[in-house]
Amino acid sequence: MSNFGSQLDIHALTRAGLLLQLADPTLPIGGFNHSGGLETFVQQGAVHNAATLKEFVCTQLQQNWIHNDGAYVSLAYHSSKDNNLPALMQLDKQIGAAKVARELRESSYKLGIRLLKIFAPHYQTAIVRSFQEALLSQQVRGFYPLVFGLLAAAMHLDKAATLQAFYYNAVVGLITNGVKLIPLSQMAGQEMLIELHEKIAETVAASMQPSIKQLGATTLATDIRAMQHERLYTRLYMS
């Protein structure tokens, strides 16, 4: 090994690689099949160009996810670090109650269970094993943000980096879907993502200590469009 290579922190690089894999939009968990109500917004004409797509993504990031999925990732991370299964079980119930739309609720726990199946065999910490047992006994549903935070803690990933990766994954998913649905060019999608990095960073900072009073606050229009999705004349996505 060269002198330069010997100075690298292999463990830090390994954790960085794990974080990239955990947040990879191409993971075989089915995330690319869900638009989270965006397809309905597009068909109704509310989202119809790059400007309205960017506005939609910003709204989800700073008015929805920051109080819902992102907040639950943050809280689940802490509970997992504390080896606190009762707290994780309570968060699981809260997530289920906060997701009013059945489509969003079902997609979340399906994604979470699939994510757990990929990584849990390789990170059998005490809290991961306890959570798996609770899942098998149907004490929890295994919602995606909760599993994301649980696994990140088990992998000893940095919390801020975990939140940034989670939000990045969510933003990329919406932009990718929007580019296909409107449609827009791939370049327009990349330019939008570049412009949103600062917003993502701001949301990460606010999510390090989530507001418990605002936990579960959501954008009702998104819930309604997710409910309406199954009645669309044509559909590319499942939600």
Tab-separated table of C-alpha atoms in Angstrom:
chain	number	residue	atom	x	y	z
A	1	MET	CA	0.000	0.000	0.000
A	2	SER	CA	1.319	3.474	-0.851
A	3	ASN	CA	2.018	6.077	1.808
A	4	PHE	CA	-0.886	8.129	0.509
A	5	GLY	CA	-3.240	5.163	0.758
A	6	SER	CA	-2.082	4.318	4.285
A	7	GLN	CA	-3.182	7.768	5.465
A	8	LEU	CA	-6.773	7.191	4.460
A	9	ASP	CA	-9.351	6.223	7.077
A	10	ILE	CA	-10.636	2.968	5.622
A	11	HIS	CA	-13.397	2.685	8.211
A	12	ALA	CA	-14.668	6.185	7.401
A	13	LEU	CA	-14.605	5.389	3.697
A	14	THR	CA	-16.501	2.163	4.345
A	15	ARG	CA	-19.184	4.031	6.280
A	16	ALA	CA	-19.447	6.575	3.469
A	17	GLY	CA	-19.946	3.740	1.005
A	18	LEU	CA	-22.628	2.185	3.202
A	19	LEU	CA	-24.468	5.492	3.379
A	20	LEU	CA	-24.379	5.800	-0.402
A	21	GLN	CA	-25.813	2.305	-0.726
A	22	LEU	CA	-28.469	2.853	1.956
A	23	ALA	CA	-29.751	5.942	0.119
A	24	ASP	CA	-29.297	4.604	-3.408
A	25	PRO	CA	-32.481	5.335	-5.422
A	26	THR	CA	-31.865	2.157	-7.446
A	27	LEU	CA	-32.090	-0.184	-4.448
A	28	PRO	CA	-34.471	-3.061	-5.280
A	29	ILE	CA	-37.108	-2.046	-2.747
A	30	GLY	CA	-39.607	-0.536	-5.195
A	31	GLY	CA	-39.214	3.145	-4.398
A	32	PHE	CA	-39.152	4.073	-8.084
A	33	ASN	CA	-42.719	2.735	-8.414
A	34	HIS	CA	-44.218	5.443	-6.208
A	35	SER	CA	-44.832	9.103	-7.010
A	36	GLY	CA	-46.315	10.094	-3.639
A	37	GLY	CA	-49.286	11.835	-5.250
A	38	LEU	CA	-47.163	13.687	-7.817
A	39	GLU	CA	-48.740	11.852	-10.736
A	40	THR	CA	-52.151	13.204	-9.733
A	41	PHE	CA	-50.784	16.749	-9.448
A	42	VAL	CA	-49.341	16.437	-12.958
A	43	GLN	CA	-52.517	15.062	-14.499
A	44	GLN	CA	-54.545	17.836	-12.867
A	45	GLY	CA	-52.159	20.440	-14.296
A	46	ALA	CA	-50.939	21.800	-10.960
A	47	VAL	CA	-47.395	20.607	-11.717
A	48	HIS	CA	-46.679	21.177	-15.399
A	49	ASN	CA	-43.165	22.586	-15.902
A	50	ALA	CA	-39.761	22.889	-14.229
A	51	ALA	CA	-40.805	25.832	-12.053
A	52	THR	CA	-43.912	24.147	-10.652
A	53	LEU	CA	-42.040	20.865	-10.132
A	54	LYS	CA	-39.326	22.648	-8.159
A	55	GLU	CA	-41.986	24.414	-6.084
A	56	PHE	CA	-43.652	21.069	-5.397
A	57	VAL	CA	-40.390	19.460	-4.299
A	58	CYS	CA	-39.544	22.424	-2.030
A	59	THR	CA	-42.987	22.218	-0.447
A	60	GLN	CA	-42.582	18.510	0.284
A	61	LEU	CA	-39.090	19.086	1.648
A	62	GLN	CA	-39.774	22.056	3.909
A	63	GLN	CA	-43.441	21.632	4.840
A	64	ASN	CA	-43.999	17.879	4.770
A	65	TRP	CA	-40.927	15.652	5.132
A	66	ILE	CA	-39.299	17.924	7.701
A	67	HIS	CA	-42.214	17.199	10.081
A	68	ASN	CA	-42.836	13.617	8.951
A	69	ASP	CA	-40.434	11.160	7.355
A	70	GLY	CA	-37.286	13.204	7.976
A	71	ALA	CA	-38.248	13.858	11.585
A	72	TYR	CA	-38.925	10.157	12.120
A	73	VAL	CA	-35.519	9.232	10.674
A	74	SER	CA	-33.931	11.576	13.203
A	75	LEU	CA	-35.936	10.255	16.153
A	76	ALA	CA	-35.479	6.613	15.122
A	77	TYR	CA	-31.724	7.162	14.878
A	78	HIS	CA	-31.607	8.394	18.488
A	79	SER	CA	-33.866	5.633	19.794
A	80	SER	CA	-31.737	3.017	18.052
A	81	LYS	CA	-28.526	4.454	19.485
A	82	ASP	CA	-30.149	4.215	22.920
A	83	ASN	CA	-31.225	0.613	22.216
A	84	ASN	CA	-34.775	1.745	23.016
A	85	LEU	CA	-37.218	-0.664	21.376
A	86	PRO	CA	-40.334	0.750	23.118
A	87	ALA	CA	-39.520	4.174	21.660
A	88	LEU	CA	-39.146	2.674	18.178
A	89	MET	CA	-42.472	0.869	18.566
A	90	GLN	CA	-44.151	4.119	19.574
A	91	LEU	CA	-42.633	5.925	16.595
A	92	ASP	CA	-43.898	3.168	14.315
A	93	LYS	CA	-47.441	3.757	15.594
A	94	GLN	CA	-47.087	7.515	15.175
A	95	ILE	CA	-45.906	7.170	11.582
A	96	GLY	CA	-48.869	4.947	10.749
A	97	ALA	CA	-51.280	7.425	12.306
A	98	ALA	CA	-49.707	10.407	10.557
A	99	LYS	CA	-49.940	8.847	7.098
A	100	VAL	CA	-53.630	9.449	6.446
A	101	ALA	CA	-53.602	8.225	2.849
A	102	ARG	CA	-53.648	4.428	2.668
A	103	GLU	CA	-51.476	4.511	-0.447
A	104	LEU	CA	-48.704	6.439	1.290
A	105	ARG	CA	-48.983	4.323	4.424
A	106	GLU	CA	-48.769	1.010	2.587
A	107	SER	CA	-45.913	2.089	0.321
A	108	SER	CA	-43.898	3.237	3.351
A	109	TYR	CA	-43.986	-0.015	5.289
A	110	LYS	CA	-43.426	-2.103	2.166
A	111	LEU	CA	-40.301	-0.077	1.388
A	112	GLY	CA	-39.152	-0.343	4.993
A	113	ILE	CA	-39.520	-4.117	5.184
A	114	ARG	CA	-37.605	-4.566	1.929
A	115	LEU	CA	-34.854	-2.225	3.083
A	116	LEU	CA	-34.505	-4.185	6.322
A	117	LYS	CA	-34.223	-7.478	4.425
A	118	ILE	CA	-31.253	-6.160	2.452
A	119	PHE	CA	-29.167	-4.789	5.322
A	120	ALA	CA	-30.311	-6.424	8.576
A	121	PRO	CA	-28.520	-9.765	7.951
A	122	HIS	CA	-25.223	-7.875	7.864
A	123	TYR	CA	-25.882	-5.617	10.882
A	124	GLN	CA	-27.333	-7.820	13.588
A	125	THR	CA	-27.032	-5.423	16.505
A	126	ALA	CA	-29.214	-5.988	19.550
A	127	ILE	CA	-31.702	-3.301	18.549
A	128	VAL	CA	-31.944	-4.591	14.971
A	129	ARG	CA	-32.657	-8.109	16.233
A	130	SER	CA	-35.249	-6.791	18.681
A	131	PHE	CA	-36.944	-4.787	15.957
A	132	GLN	CA	-37.021	-7.789	13.643
A	133	GLU	CA	-38.670	-9.844	16.380
A	134	ALA	CA	-41.252	-7.101	16.897
A	135	LEU	CA	-41.886	-7.092	13.156
A	136	LEU	CA	-42.374	-10.877	13.060
A	137	SER	CA	-44.828	-10.686	15.978
A	138	GLN	CA	-46.667	-7.841	14.174
A	139	GLN	CA	-45.979	-5.349	16.948
A	140	VAL	CA	-44.600	-2.923	14.368
A	141	ARG	CA	-45.227	-2.316	10.666
A	142	GLY	CA	-41.671	-1.362	9.755
A	143	PHE	CA	-42.147	2.037	8.115
A	144	TYR	CA	-39.368	3.201	5.792
A	145	PRO	CA	-38.091	6.284	7.678
A	146	LEU	CA	-37.945	4.318	10.925
A	147	VAL	CA	-35.979	1.470	9.315
A	148	PHE	CA	-33.677	3.980	7.602
A	149	GLY	CA	-32.795	5.592	10.935
A	150	LEU	CA	-32.466	2.203	12.644
A	151	LEU	CA	-30.025	0.875	10.050
A	152	ALA	CA	-28.001	4.091	9.929
A	153	ALA	CA	-27.496	3.855	13.692
A	154	ALA	CA	-26.549	0.181	13.427
A	155	MET	CA	-23.967	1.071	10.764
A	156	HIS	CA	-22.549	3.854	13.003
A	157	LEU	CA	-23.242	6.462	10.335
A	158	ASP	CA	-23.106	10.166	11.117
A	159	LYS	CA	-26.556	11.535	11.874
A	160	ALA	CA	-26.327	14.705	9.784
A	161	ALA	CA	-24.968	12.730	6.831
A	162	THR	CA	-27.781	10.196	7.283
A	163	LEU	CA	-30.422	12.916	7.142
A	164	GLN	CA	-28.778	14.532	4.125
A	165	ALA	CA	-28.736	11.195	2.299
A	166	PHE	CA	-32.370	10.528	3.214
A	167	TYR	CA	-33.583	13.906	1.944
A	168	TYR	CA	-31.383	13.655	-1.142
A	169	ASN	CA	-32.943	10.285	-1.964
A	170	ALA	CA	-36.460	11.700	-1.541
A	171	VAL	CA	-35.734	14.767	-3.665
A	172	VAL	CA	-34.107	12.726	-6.430
A	173	GLY	CA	-37.123	10.421	-6.461
A	174	LEU	CA	-39.586	13.264	-6.979
A	175	ILE	CA	-37.462	14.996	-9.596
A	176	THR	CA	-36.957	11.753	-11.518
A	177	ASN	CA	-40.667	11.035	-11.492
A	178	GLY	CA	-41.519	14.600	-12.443
A	179	VAL	CA	-39.108	14.551	-15.379
A	180	LYS	CA	-40.885	11.469	-16.724
A	181	LEU	CA	-44.425	12.643	-16.041
A	182	ILE	CA	-44.411	16.258	-17.296
A	183	PRO	CA	-42.094	15.492	-19.259
A	184	LEU	CA	-38.840	17.438	-18.870
A	185	SER	CA	-35.285	16.903	-20.069
A	186	GLN	CA	-32.797	15.042	-17.897
A	187	MET	CA	-30.667	18.205	-17.888
A	188	ALA	CA	-33.546	20.209	-16.425
A	189	GLY	CA	-33.811	17.665	-13.635
A	190	GLN	CA	-30.094	17.874	-12.840
A	191	GLU	CA	-30.139	21.665	-12.817
A	192	MET	CA	-33.073	21.566	-10.398
A	193	LEU	CA	-31.221	19.174	-8.104
A	194	ILE	CA	-28.168	21.443	-8.032
A	195	GLU	CA	-30.378	24.375	-7.064
A	196	LEU	CA	-31.978	22.386	-4.236
A	197	HIS	CA	-28.822	21.325	-2.371
A	198	GLU	CA	-28.930	24.380	-0.097
A	199	LYS	CA	-32.596	23.714	0.725
A	200	ILE	CA	-31.695	20.124	1.566
A	201	ALA	CA	-28.906	21.323	3.874
A	202	GLU	CA	-31.269	23.749	5.632
A	203	THR	CA	-33.785	20.963	6.167
A	204	VAL	CA	-31.095	18.675	7.570
A	205	ALA	CA	-30.077	21.338	10.091
A	206	ALA	CA	-33.692	21.766	11.203
A	207	SER	CA	-34.165	18.001	11.482
A	208	MET	CA	-31.277	17.334	13.854
A	209	GLN	CA	-33.642	18.121	16.718
A	210	PRO	CA	-37.199	17.744	15.341
A	211	SER	CA	-40.030	19.792	16.776
A	212	ILE	CA	-42.223	17.339	18.673
A	213	LYS	CA	-45.117	19.819	18.580
A	214	GLN	CA	-45.036	19.840	14.783
A	215	LEU	CA	-44.441	16.104	14.390
A	216	GLY	CA	-46.919	14.717	11.856
A	217	ALA	CA	-47.848	18.097	10.354
A	218	THR	CA	-48.383	17.474	6.668
A	219	THR	CA	-49.456	18.931	3.331
A	220	LEU	CA	-53.064	17.808	3.082
A	221	ALA	CA	-53.167	18.406	-0.676
A	222	THR	CA	-50.561	15.651	-1.087
A	223	ASP	CA	-52.624	13.208	0.982
A	224	ILE	CA	-55.717	13.982	-1.083
A	225	ARG	CA	-53.887	13.567	-4.411
A	226	ALA	CA	-52.434	10.265	-3.194
A	227	MET	CA	-55.979	9.067	-2.437
A	228	GLN	CA	-57.207	10.220	-5.835
A	229	HIS	CA	-54.363	8.470	-7.641
A	230	GLU	CA	-56.046	5.065	-7.907
A	231	ARG	CA	-58.906	6.647	-9.870
A	232	LEU	CA	-56.740	8.241	-12.545
A	233	TYR	CA	-57.533	7.171	-16.100
A	234	THR	CA	-53.900	6.183	-16.748
A	235	ARG	CA	-51.078	5.611	-14.284
A	236	LEU	CA	-47.332	5.117	-14.478
A	237	TYR	CA	-46.867	4.790	-10.724
A	238	MET	CA	-48.465	2.950	-7.808
A	239	SER	CA	-49.124	6.027	-5.656
